[in-house]
Amino acid sequence: MDSSNCSSGCYSMDECSSLFDDFDRKIQENLDSTMPWIGIYIAAASAVCSLAMAADTFHGFRNKMFWFPCKYFSLNAASLTLLTVAMKLPVDFTEIMLGPSDKLARLSSLFFMSTAMANFMTSLGYMDDNEILLNLTALVILVITVIVNVCIHLRQIIHINHAATVLGEVREIVAISFMFLSLVVFCSSTLMVPTNRSYIESKYQEMHRIAFEEERMEGTRFTVDKLRVLVKKYWVMAATGSPEFVLARSVTCSASGLICVFIALFLVESHVEQLFWYERIDKIAFTSDSTYKWSIKWILATQFIGVFVGTIAPAFRWFTAASFKCSELGSKSFKSEFKIENYWIQRLVDWKERPLPLQVRHLKGKKLLHAATRLILNLCIGIQILIAWVSKLVLLISASSFHLIGRLMIFVVNASCNKKRSESGIDSELDLTRYVLLLEGEVQLPKKTVKNIWNEVDKLIRIGKRQQPKNLIKLLSKSNNFNGVREFDSNHVPSLHSQEPSNCWSLPVVTLTCIAIALPKIPSDRGNQLLRSVDIVWIGVELYREWQDKDLCKLNAQGKTTKEILEELSNVAEMTVMQFLRDMNDLVMVNPLNWPVKIIAANSMYRISQIILLAYDSYQTDGLFDHLSIMIADILAACLTNLPDVITKKSHHNSIKERKNCVRQAAVLLGETEEILEILQQRELPSLDPDKIAYIEEWQAFLEQDNGNPEIPTSSSELSTQQSNGEHDAIEVQG
């Protein structure tokens, strides 16, 4: 085209090409303008992962658990999603020529991924087979995708740049090598988790049986010290048998920690080189600033901090395992040190011996498939043995090194490589090391470490002591026996139904409390003190002072006498029960076990009110209030005699996930009730069967058999005795 075409609105080919180039450039500029915000998104995902790893580290230090359980950062869908976002740079192909900041950020991302894997490795402990399979598959896909993308990117650079430039990409090769090695160690650890868990569980059940037999041989009479030792036994079993702790002590987890240490050192070296050789690197790279612009520095900062924060927990696991190993240096032969236990390969062996899941009709094809499967599994078994052997070697070399420089580094973890030193200061009167659950061939935990574990129980007990129910303790101190258990009910009161509903501990306590606060001429503070003393109250009584929509405060404010109030409560209760029985059409409701709660409560109010009315002439209001308070105390005391059994049963749990939490609750409960247990320990308990002592009806049957069938005393001698004990012994409890 000539110039005349330009005046007519036509353009030459060169001009058209230039226009298209300008258009493409503007589009690219618009797209690149969003890259800093994508960089911030990457930095934010990295920051969340870093904070979660930091929280786990802080939690471990705070609780002196130097194996750092995964409480906040574990292998799950959320953490994998965040890591996928954080890996945006290594899989980004938008730039072939990278600047120094981009190269360092890509390197930090690769190291960040390896560090994350080492951190949440112990979270595998509590996963079942399906969870492990799903999460591991997702992790493998993510890591392999990143590695493949980096390899493709490196190949592109090889085709574009000369060989001298490729030397600058060696760091990325080292980084993906570390990542692949971390993934292999991670996969190796997953294969041992199910077998380890089964082995530890069988040892736990065996030690539980031994502890139970020891408790039975020591007799049924409980003491607070015996309960404290019992809880410590179960805490040691639960803590050392925790799947996370077992995995953290493994040689593969130790090797993973050492890999993290090397990664952190390598990343520091890379940052130092960029700091001092920036101009040289920039000339070799032949590139301009990053398309991520200012956000690349945020990515660098968050991932650099994340690598170092995330290195702390794996490094401590490695260091702690090596410190444990120090105590056994020289005690085993070389062959024993590198023996590969069955749990390393048992899962693979089981798969190898299992029939093929696929149904192949042709015999030849079936044989070929079977042979291929066995070949692959044999290869996997060989790799697993190699990983375990190398990990054992790494741990042995680490332990030997720490043994030589132990005094310079031992203060980091409260564990000594010197056996005599680790045993010094140990309580010789209490040795629970035999309750430590270990895998076959595993290093014995130092006694000082075990002592630190069981000392956790003392801390939990102290926490419980700060929550002691002081009001209840003062109320229980008013009780000298368990007579109230037999006095609140009597066969002299006719039943409203042919069958009486079953009793429970809370029912008479709440009923007696309602009657006590409804009595006239009783100061409100004394009624409130009684309510605060009784832990088991219904919401209507506690908040509104109501029973069955009857305002208890109005009853004693209407000028009615004690007898009139008792009669009114009895009449209301009787009418409630009788109305229910008249309206009852369902044959199922004939059984008192199926009665509504309000009807059972009304029946209890009727019976107890009638029992008190039988002896009403023998009481004054103040004396009756004191007597009712003592009856409540007697019932609560009898109920709480089952506390040792409750603490014992709570210490043991069949679910491995709930075990530590249950023992923790048992220890806190022991601290809360220690003073109550000491009060009950001074009493002579009835010779009830341990299986029956938890039921109030068994108590009533035993006391009636032992003492006849007494009711509230009616004779003046009995009354004067009770009034002399109760009149000046009002329940004055502090809030």
XYZ file of C-alpha atoms in Angstrom:
735
model
C 0.000 0.000 0.000
C 1.222 3.534 -0.695
C 0.802 6.711 1.276
C -2.450 7.544 -0.516
C -4.076 4.675 1.389
C -3.292 6.386 4.673
C -5.376 9.449 3.709
C -8.262 7.191 2.902
C -8.124 5.568 6.376
C -6.074 2.480 5.418
C -2.898 1.472 7.288
C 0.224 -0.298 6.168
C 1.095 -3.756 7.479
C 3.770 -2.322 9.747
C 1.373 0.218 11.168
C -1.285 -2.437 11.766
C 1.238 -4.632 13.490
C 2.272 -1.709 15.691
C -1.341 -1.021 16.599
C -1.910 -4.652 17.577
C 1.291 -4.620 19.626
C 0.109 -1.520 21.476
C -3.264 -3.147 22.096
C -1.637 -6.346 23.434
C 0.697 -4.274 25.566
C -2.204 -2.399 27.138
C -4.026 -5.651 27.865
C -0.875 -7.109 29.409
C -0.370 -3.987 31.490
C -3.950 -4.212 32.744
C -3.440 -7.859 33.642
C -0.098 -7.152 35.313
C -1.662 -4.377 37.392
C -3.582 -7.027 39.363
C -0.495 -9.119 40.125
C 0.443 -7.245 43.341
C -2.961 -8.107 44.789
C -2.460 -11.745 43.860
C 0.876 -11.483 45.630
C -0.864 -10.174 48.743
C -3.245 -13.147 48.537
C -0.230 -15.492 48.441
C 1.369 -13.665 51.369
C -1.872 -13.845 53.369
C -2.183 -17.625 52.863
C 1.465 -18.050 53.875
C 0.910 -15.846 56.927
C -2.060 -17.947 58.100
C 0.015 -21.135 57.816
C 2.907 -19.452 59.634
C 0.640 -18.269 62.456
C -0.830 -21.765 62.836
C 2.668 -23.273 63.063
C 3.656 -20.572 65.553
C 0.560 -21.348 67.651
C 1.507 -25.041 67.787
C 5.040 -24.091 68.793
C 3.808 -21.776 71.541
C 1.355 -24.445 72.753
C 4.184 -26.987 72.955
C 6.497 -24.680 74.898
C 3.740 -23.548 77.224
C 2.799 -27.117 78.146
C 6.405 -28.394 78.059
C 5.483 -30.834 75.297
C 8.662 -30.671 73.259
C 7.240 -33.025 70.679
C 4.769 -30.249 69.749
C 1.377 -31.817 69.001
C -0.520 -30.485 65.979
C -3.366 -28.572 67.560
C -3.749 -25.730 65.075
C -1.804 -26.782 61.975
C -2.564 -30.318 60.830
C -2.962 -32.193 57.566
C -6.493 -31.428 56.411
C -8.423 -29.761 53.614
C -7.971 -26.257 55.063
C -4.178 -26.460 55.424
C -3.784 -28.036 51.959
C -5.896 -25.281 50.404
C -3.764 -22.595 52.046
C -0.570 -24.317 50.916
C -1.901 -24.543 47.364
C -2.341 -20.765 47.343
C 1.098 -20.287 48.910
C 2.644 -22.372 46.089
C 1.459 -19.960 43.366
C 4.969 -18.708 42.549
C 6.638 -22.090 41.822
C 3.846 -23.055 39.411
C 3.677 -19.639 37.706
C 4.768 -19.780 34.039
C 3.962 -16.160 33.196
C 7.620 -15.225 33.437
C 10.514 -17.239 32.106
C 13.163 -14.660 32.988
C 13.029 -14.009 36.723
C 14.565 -11.260 38.785
C 16.497 -11.859 42.029
C 13.425 -11.296 44.223
C 11.336 -13.695 42.149
C 14.007 -16.391 42.304
C 14.364 -16.033 46.052
C 10.584 -15.996 46.560
C 10.193 -19.186 44.488
C 12.943 -20.769 46.567
C 11.245 -19.686 49.811
C 7.945 -21.172 48.630
C 9.554 -24.561 47.972
C 11.235 -24.565 51.372
C 7.995 -23.394 52.987
C 6.192 -26.452 51.602
C 8.842 -28.825 52.992
C 8.670 -27.156 56.395
C 4.883 -27.411 56.455
C 5.044 -31.163 55.772
C 7.429 -31.658 58.675
C 5.155 -29.679 60.996
C 1.921 -31.558 60.429
C 3.496 -35.002 60.196
C 2.448 -35.941 63.748
C -1.195 -35.128 62.963
C -1.302 -38.473 61.147
C -1.393 -40.200 64.525
C -5.122 -39.766 65.180
C -6.287 -40.292 61.588
C -8.021 -43.468 60.503
C -7.086 -45.291 57.312
C -9.541 -43.414 55.094
C -8.462 -40.008 56.390
C -4.804 -40.872 55.855
C -5.485 -42.090 52.305
C -7.490 -39.029 51.268
C -5.217 -36.429 52.860
C -2.022 -38.140 51.712
C -3.332 -38.405 48.140
C -4.123 -34.690 48.097
C -0.694 -33.842 49.521
C 1.145 -36.044 47.007
C -0.759 -34.490 44.108
C 0.090 -30.983 45.336
C 3.797 -31.692 45.892
C 4.289 -33.624 42.655
C 2.492 -30.868 40.722
C 4.834 -28.254 42.187
C 7.919 -30.374 41.452
C 6.847 -31.068 37.857
C 6.113 -27.388 37.231
C 9.503 -26.355 38.569
C 11.224 -28.963 36.389
C 9.375 -27.707 33.290
C 10.320 -24.148 34.149
C 13.966 -25.123 34.540
C 13.920 -26.883 31.156
C 12.547 -23.756 29.518
C 15.433 -21.779 30.946
C 17.922 -24.332 29.618
C 16.562 -23.863 26.086
C 16.589 -20.076 26.288
C 19.780 -19.299 28.243
C 23.278 -20.614 27.930
C 24.678 -23.212 30.313
C 26.363 -20.656 32.535
C 23.016 -19.166 33.432
C 21.620 -22.575 34.401
C 24.071 -22.697 37.285
C 21.943 -20.040 38.947
C 19.010 -22.469 39.085
C 20.866 -25.067 41.115
C 19.203 -23.783 44.260
C 15.774 -24.623 42.919
C 16.986 -28.130 42.106
C 18.219 -28.477 45.685
C 14.890 -27.117 46.984
C 12.745 -29.574 45.020
C 15.107 -32.355 46.093
C 14.467 -31.456 49.722
C 10.739 -31.307 48.998
C 10.715 -34.733 47.353
C 12.779 -36.200 50.200
C 10.375 -34.717 52.741
C 7.444 -36.242 50.870
C 9.101 -39.672 50.785
C 9.776 -39.551 54.542
C 6.203 -38.378 55.123
C 4.776 -41.293 53.099
C 7.046 -43.705 54.952
C 5.658 -42.487 58.268
C 2.057 -42.987 57.149
C 2.719 -46.692 56.520
C 3.661 -47.316 60.150
C 0.836 -45.337 61.794
C -1.958 -47.992 61.780
C 0.365 -50.782 62.958
C 1.858 -48.595 65.684
C -1.563 -47.588 66.916
C -2.700 -51.214 67.214
C 0.489 -52.190 69.031
C 0.289 -49.291 71.505
C -3.406 -49.944 72.089
C -2.731 -53.577 73.021
C -0.013 -52.456 75.449
C -2.387 -49.890 76.964
C -5.068 -52.508 77.581
C -2.483 -54.768 79.191
C -1.239 -52.010 81.519
C -4.850 -51.065 82.296
C -5.451 -54.627 83.442
C -2.312 -54.513 85.608
C -3.348 -51.185 87.167
C -6.824 -52.549 87.847
C -5.401 -55.658 89.517
C -3.083 -53.551 91.678
C -5.977 -51.373 92.782
C -8.049 -54.425 93.708
C -5.180 -55.965 95.682
C -4.710 -52.730 97.645
C -8.281 -52.955 98.913
C -11.464 -51.026 98.388
C -10.706 -48.368 101.005
C -9.763 -45.269 99.069
C -7.379 -42.466 99.971
C -6.645 -39.244 98.179
C -3.004 -40.273 97.726
C -4.034 -43.559 96.115
C -6.328 -41.742 93.730
C -3.576 -39.279 92.847
C -1.174 -42.118 92.021
C -3.874 -43.903 90.042
C -4.575 -40.832 87.916
C -0.830 -40.403 87.345
C -0.562 -43.997 86.104
C -3.268 -43.452 83.538
C -1.876 -40.060 82.567
C 1.542 -41.589 81.864
C -0.116 -44.299 79.771
C -2.304 -41.812 77.906
C 0.502 -39.298 77.315
C 3.230 -41.707 76.227
C 0.733 -43.778 74.243
C -0.614 -40.749 72.384
C -0.337 -41.552 68.646
C 1.081 -38.086 68.009
C 3.789 -38.523 70.638
C 4.610 -42.024 69.352
C 4.997 -40.667 65.819
C 7.022 -37.685 67.044
C 9.479 -40.092 68.712
C 9.935 -42.109 65.494
C 13.209 -42.018 63.572
C 11.489 -40.757 60.410
C 10.069 -37.765 62.264
C 13.551 -37.071 63.636
C 14.987 -37.238 60.123
C 12.300 -34.839 58.929
C 13.335 -32.406 61.669
C 16.958 -32.540 60.556
C 15.878 -31.852 56.979
C 14.087 -28.727 58.237
C 17.263 -27.534 59.930
C 19.210 -27.879 56.678
C 16.427 -26.096 54.792
C 16.523 -23.148 57.189
C 20.313 -22.876 56.889
C 20.147 -23.103 53.098
C 17.506 -20.363 52.963
C 19.604 -18.085 55.181
C 22.570 -18.651 52.913
C 20.459 -17.747 49.879
C 19.266 -14.512 51.497
C 22.799 -13.600 52.558
C 24.101 -14.189 49.038
C 21.410 -11.989 47.546
C 22.179 -9.302 50.105
C 25.908 -9.179 49.319
C 25.901 -10.175 45.657
C 22.728 -8.487 44.425
C 24.365 -6.615 41.539
C 26.135 -9.709 40.236
C 22.927 -11.777 40.330
C 20.981 -8.988 38.630
C 23.459 -8.894 35.738
C 23.313 -12.634 35.212
C 19.509 -12.670 35.315
C 19.085 -10.061 32.520
C 15.638 -9.179 33.782
C 13.674 -6.290 35.160
C 11.569 -5.991 38.289
C 9.020 -8.616 39.281
C 5.508 -8.495 37.857
C 4.324 -8.912 41.462
C 6.025 -5.549 42.128
C 5.881 -4.427 45.779
C 3.955 -7.518 46.940
C 6.937 -9.798 46.251
C 8.600 -8.450 49.390
C 5.539 -9.408 51.460
C 5.686 -12.919 50.037
C 9.391 -13.126 50.827
C 8.897 -11.855 54.381
C 5.947 -14.090 55.317
C 7.466 -17.262 53.852
C 10.922 -16.554 55.267
C 9.402 -16.096 58.731
C 7.196 -19.134 58.155
C 10.185 -21.346 57.372
C 11.993 -20.311 60.541
C 8.957 -20.473 62.800
C 8.026 -23.806 61.260
C 11.533 -25.178 61.772
C 11.358 -24.848 65.561
C 8.941 -27.719 66.239
C 10.528 -30.305 63.861
C 14.013 -29.319 65.073
C 12.994 -29.839 68.698
C 11.457 -33.216 67.856
C 14.742 -34.236 66.267
C 16.773 -32.848 69.143
C 14.531 -34.450 71.786
C 14.625 -37.861 70.092
C 18.410 -37.620 69.806
C 18.643 -36.659 73.500
C 16.581 -39.727 74.439
C 18.897 -41.840 72.318
C 21.934 -40.540 74.213
C 20.984 -42.553 77.291
C 21.307 -45.826 75.356
C 24.515 -45.166 73.459
C 26.791 -48.178 73.672
C 24.169 -50.415 75.269
C 23.191 -52.092 71.987
C 25.149 -53.905 69.332
C 25.458 -52.522 65.826
C 23.051 -55.185 64.579
C 20.459 -54.325 67.199
C 20.748 -50.598 66.490
C 19.787 -51.076 62.843
C 17.226 -53.830 63.244
C 14.128 -52.995 61.215
C 11.071 -53.721 63.357
C 8.003 -55.346 61.862
C 5.805 -52.276 62.212
C 7.819 -50.506 59.512
C 6.823 -52.969 56.797
C 3.853 -54.855 58.275
C 1.302 -52.849 56.290
C 3.083 -53.490 53.008
C 3.467 -57.177 53.831
C -0.265 -57.404 54.519
C -1.028 -55.811 51.159
C 1.384 -58.189 49.491
C -0.300 -61.271 50.954
C -3.813 -59.982 50.343
C -5.720 -61.370 47.315
C -6.018 -59.129 44.287
C -9.000 -56.742 44.563
C -9.642 -57.068 40.817
C -11.373 -60.070 39.291
C -9.395 -61.210 36.246
C -10.913 -64.064 34.258
C -7.849 -65.156 32.316
C -5.385 -67.126 34.422
C -2.370 -65.818 32.543
C -3.447 -62.226 32.995
C -4.158 -62.863 36.662
C -0.682 -64.315 37.169
C 0.894 -61.377 35.370
C -1.034 -58.857 37.450
C -0.198 -60.731 40.667
C 3.489 -60.822 39.770
C 3.503 -57.100 38.927
C 1.777 -56.246 42.184
C 4.245 -58.310 44.217
C 7.148 -56.711 42.373
C 5.909 -53.202 43.128
C 5.228 -54.034 46.787
C 8.621 -55.704 47.158
C 10.183 -52.536 45.769
C 8.168 -50.462 48.244
C 9.222 -52.738 51.108
C 12.855 -52.302 50.097
C 12.477 -48.521 49.962
C 10.724 -48.515 53.343
C 13.533 -50.557 54.899
C 16.112 -48.210 53.372
C 14.317 -45.111 54.723
C 14.017 -46.634 58.207
C 17.676 -47.718 58.160
C 18.944 -44.311 57.045
C 16.694 -42.575 59.606
C 18.130 -44.788 62.358
C 21.624 -43.903 61.175
C 20.807 -40.193 61.213
C 19.430 -40.455 64.755
C 22.453 -42.436 65.959
C 24.908 -39.915 64.475
C 22.906 -37.047 65.965
C 22.843 -38.682 69.399
C 26.581 -39.337 69.269
C 27.219 -35.718 68.353
C 25.004 -34.451 71.150
C 26.750 -36.758 73.573
C 30.048 -35.059 72.797
C 28.725 -31.522 73.112
C 25.875 -32.314 75.483
C 26.676 -29.831 78.238
C 26.605 -26.969 75.739
C 23.155 -27.796 74.342
C 21.341 -29.767 77.034
C 19.596 -26.754 78.559
C 17.388 -26.484 75.444
C 15.255 -29.519 76.266
C 15.354 -30.536 79.949
C 16.704 -33.964 79.015
C 20.200 -35.183 79.855
C 22.475 -37.417 77.856
C 24.233 -38.358 81.088
C 22.263 -41.224 82.612
C 23.327 -40.479 86.199
C 22.386 -36.846 85.842
C 18.985 -37.644 84.372
C 18.190 -39.900 87.317
C 19.257 -37.447 89.982
C 16.488 -35.725 91.843
C 13.899 -38.329 90.828
C 11.331 -39.187 93.446
C 12.441 -42.622 94.624
C 9.095 -43.266 96.297
C 7.151 -43.077 93.040
C 8.377 -44.753 89.883
C 5.854 -45.005 87.059
C 8.312 -45.720 84.250
C 6.849 -49.163 83.733
C 3.605 -47.513 82.664
C 5.373 -45.811 79.761
C 4.074 -47.230 76.470
C 6.870 -47.810 73.957
C 7.128 -49.449 70.575
C 9.278 -52.486 69.983
C 12.927 -51.425 69.925
C 12.130 -47.877 70.972
C 14.450 -45.936 73.233
C 13.467 -45.826 76.918
C 12.342 -42.372 77.975
C 14.597 -40.814 80.614
C 13.133 -40.899 84.115
C 13.268 -37.138 84.335
C 11.102 -36.900 81.210
C 8.616 -39.393 82.644
C 8.560 -37.460 85.913
C 7.792 -34.252 83.992
C 4.900 -36.083 82.346
C 3.302 -37.288 85.553
C 3.911 -33.933 87.224
C 1.346 -32.565 84.777
C -1.248 -34.287 86.957
C -0.202 -32.188 89.951
C -0.709 -29.023 87.882
C -4.174 -30.172 86.842
C -5.034 -31.000 90.453
C -3.970 -27.507 91.492
C -6.246 -26.082 88.801
C -9.083 -28.147 90.250
C -8.323 -26.940 93.782
C -8.913 -23.374 92.668
C -12.420 -24.433 91.646
C -13.381 -26.248 94.850
C -17.088 -25.917 95.827
C -16.510 -24.205 99.162
C -20.195 -23.893 99.955
C -20.788 -27.589 99.393
C -17.763 -28.471 101.537
C -19.157 -26.414 104.435
C -22.527 -28.061 104.057
C -20.972 -31.544 104.107
C -19.079 -30.685 107.273
C -22.475 -30.483 109.061
C -23.127 -34.150 108.375
C -21.740 -36.783 110.721
C -23.452 -39.858 109.293
C -25.740 -40.968 106.485
C -29.026 -41.042 108.423
C -30.647 -38.546 106.069
C -30.619 -41.189 103.326
C -33.125 -43.332 105.239
C -35.057 -40.475 106.881
C -36.327 -38.731 103.747
C -38.638 -41.634 102.864
C -40.810 -44.004 104.873
C -43.207 -46.882 104.334
C -45.676 -45.133 106.705
C -46.705 -42.775 103.915
C -49.278 -44.378 101.603
C -48.346 -44.489 97.931
C -50.412 -42.658 95.344
C -49.843 -45.489 92.875
C -49.345 -49.211 93.106
C -45.753 -48.741 91.939
C -43.405 -46.124 93.270
C -41.097 -44.404 90.721
C -37.393 -45.025 91.167
C -35.441 -42.573 93.258
C -32.245 -40.760 92.364
C -29.813 -38.652 94.350
C -30.920 -35.274 93.006
C -34.661 -35.766 93.535
C -34.763 -35.748 97.379
C -32.057 -33.056 97.488
C -34.080 -30.684 95.311
C -37.338 -31.514 97.099
C -35.892 -30.968 100.561
C -34.272 -27.721 99.386
C -37.631 -26.454 98.090
C -39.298 -27.239 101.403
C -36.471 -25.607 103.377
C -36.603 -22.287 101.504
C -40.436 -22.247 101.708
C -40.407 -22.380 105.519
C -41.533 -19.165 107.268
C -39.371 -17.022 109.512
C -36.162 -18.232 107.833
C -33.860 -15.357 106.818
C -33.438 -15.151 103.071
C -29.660 -15.207 103.362
C -29.800 -18.645 105.014
C -32.015 -19.942 102.211
C -29.656 -18.479 99.629
C -26.683 -20.026 101.384
C -28.358 -23.399 101.271
C -29.068 -23.003 97.565
C -25.455 -22.078 96.876
C -24.334 -25.125 98.831
C -26.435 -27.504 96.753
C -24.935 -28.043 93.315
C -27.903 -30.009 92.044
C -30.928 -27.719 91.710
C -33.565 -27.254 89.068
C -33.529 -24.044 87.089
C -36.940 -22.978 88.396
C -35.848 -23.346 92.018
C -32.480 -21.695 91.527
C -33.541 -18.678 89.472
C -37.189 -18.070 90.345
C -37.672 -19.879 93.687
C -40.560 -21.758 92.100
C -41.684 -25.347 92.343
C -44.352 -26.592 89.904
C -45.260 -22.925 89.181
C -45.673 -22.358 92.928
C -43.808 -19.310 94.226
C -41.935 -20.558 97.305
C -41.094 -17.047 98.511
C -44.770 -16.019 98.518
C -45.676 -19.059 100.551
C -43.548 -17.967 103.492
C -44.573 -14.307 103.026
C -48.318 -14.962 103.335
C -48.228 -15.427 107.099
C -48.850 -19.163 106.851
C -47.488 -21.507 109.456
C -44.941 -24.203 108.690
C -47.626 -26.881 108.882
C -49.888 -25.006 106.484
C -47.058 -24.596 103.982
C -46.204 -28.302 104.197
C -49.852 -29.236 103.755
C -50.220 -26.953 100.757
C -47.115 -28.367 99.079
C -48.320 -31.878 99.805
C -51.824 -31.142 98.473
C -50.534 -29.535 95.273
C -48.211 -32.474 94.693
C -50.927 -35.025 95.411
C -53.429 -33.338 93.076
C -50.797 -33.167 90.320
C -50.084 -36.884 90.551
C -53.731 -37.935 90.892
C -54.790 -35.745 87.958
C -52.127 -37.368 85.854
C -53.206 -40.860 86.888
C -56.844 -40.066 86.080
C -56.012 -38.676 82.664
C -53.601 -41.462 81.828
C -54.880 -43.448 78.835
C -51.643 -44.909 77.533
C -50.828 -48.284 79.097
C -47.129 -47.513 78.655
C -47.461 -44.689 81.203
C -48.629 -47.125 83.858
C -44.988 -47.888 84.496
C -43.578 -45.080 86.709
C -40.327 -45.250 84.737
C -42.205 -43.589 81.875
C -43.749 -40.805 83.935
C -42.902 -37.203 83.069
C -40.276 -35.522 85.238
C -42.807 -33.132 86.792
C -44.989 -36.021 87.953
C -42.053 -37.849 89.525
C -41.032 -34.612 91.265
C -44.596 -34.100 92.514
C -44.713 -37.640 93.894
C -41.440 -37.003 95.736
C -42.769 -33.734 97.181
C -45.920 -35.503 98.381
C -44.053 -38.275 100.163
C -41.394 -36.091 101.786
C -43.948 -33.476 102.909
C -46.095 -36.190 104.465
C -43.086 -37.686 106.263
C -42.247 -34.294 107.757
C -45.891 -33.724 108.732
C -45.895 -37.028 110.617
C -43.321 -35.557 112.968
C -44.381 -31.921 112.688
C -45.424 -31.519 116.320
C -41.869 -32.277 117.382
C -40.293 -29.409 115.468
C -39.947 -25.672 115.554
C -39.282 -23.832 112.291
C -35.598 -23.168 112.983
C -35.017 -26.721 114.120
C -36.767 -28.089 111.047
C -34.668 -25.965 108.699
C -31.487 -27.177 110.353
C -32.686 -30.756 110.272
C -33.574 -30.540 106.576
C -30.173 -29.024 105.864
C -28.449 -31.891 107.661
C -30.584 -34.417 105.776
C -29.499 -32.795 102.497
C -25.888 -32.942 103.649
C -26.257 -36.641 104.553
C -27.713 -37.473 101.134
C -25.013 -35.536 99.306
C -22.315 -37.166 101.415
C -23.665 -40.617 100.601
C -23.854 -39.709 96.922
C -20.292 -38.407 96.866
C -18.872 -41.624 98.337
C -18.955 -42.811 94.731
C -16.436 -40.139 93.728
C -13.387 -42.464 93.848
C -15.113 -44.845 91.468
C -16.089 -41.956 89.183
C -12.497 -40.646 89.111
C -11.155 -44.146 88.491
C -13.540 -44.841 85.630
C -12.992 -41.402 84.104
C -9.242 -42.024 84.074
C -9.713 -44.903 81.635
C -11.307 -44.508 78.226
C -11.409 -46.967 75.358
C -11.260 -44.270 72.695
C -7.650 -43.358 72.019
C -8.704 -39.879 70.851
C -10.545 -39.084 74.095
C -8.113 -40.759 76.478
C -5.902 -37.811 77.406
C -8.845 -35.465 77.739
C -10.644 -37.897 80.073
C -7.606 -38.327 82.324
C -7.233 -34.546 82.377
C -10.848 -34.223 83.511
C -10.275 -36.880 86.170
C -7.271 -34.975 87.536
C -9.189 -31.682 87.664
C -12.128 -33.448 89.343
C -9.746 -34.904 91.917
C -8.467 -31.410 92.687
C -12.004 -30.011 92.949
C -13.146 -32.738 95.336
C -9.953 -33.430 97.273
C -11.247 -31.789 100.458
C -14.593 -33.577 100.092
C -12.764 -36.891 99.709
C -10.735 -36.166 102.843
C -13.973 -35.499 104.766
C -15.509 -38.762 103.555
C -12.252 -40.624 104.141
C -12.642 -40.034 107.887
C -16.056 -41.722 107.977
C -16.961 -45.325 108.307
C -18.567 -46.279 105.035
C -21.236 -48.982 104.824
C -20.108 -52.364 103.571
C -22.009 -52.022 100.334
C -21.018 -53.810 97.149
C -18.925 -51.375 95.020
C -21.378 -51.863 92.162
C -24.320 -50.822 94.385
C -22.840 -47.872 96.229
C -23.777 -45.486 93.396
C -27.527 -46.063 93.822
C -29.612 -44.361 96.509
C -32.143 -47.198 96.651
C -29.353 -49.653 97.507
C -28.319 -47.345 100.337
C -31.886 -47.185 101.619
C -32.277 -50.958 101.533
C -28.977 -51.436 103.366
C -29.704 -48.815 106.039
C -33.236 -50.134 106.615
C -31.883 -53.640 106.998
C -29.218 -52.429 109.377
C -31.351 -50.054 111.446
C -34.947 -51.124 110.943
C -37.180 -48.555 109.272
C -36.853 -45.310 111.216
C -38.472 -42.119 110.166
C -38.098 -38.502 111.277
C -37.831 -38.744 115.083
C -41.042 -38.086 116.955
C -40.007 -38.632 120.556
C -39.057 -35.629 122.626
C -35.725 -37.179 123.557
C -34.788 -37.668 119.945
C -36.053 -34.204 119.098
C -34.130 -32.487 121.860
C -30.977 -34.280 120.771
C -31.361 -33.158 117.177
C -32.317 -29.613 118.128
C -29.306 -29.302 120.402
C -27.115 -30.369 117.511
C -28.848 -28.269 114.905
C -30.195 -25.193 116.663
C -26.831 -23.544 117.096
C -25.279 -25.142 114.047
C -26.912 -23.207 111.250
C -25.420 -23.470 107.810
C -23.425 -20.315 107.359
C -21.587 -20.704 104.030
C -19.653 -18.170 102.089
C -20.376 -17.367 98.461
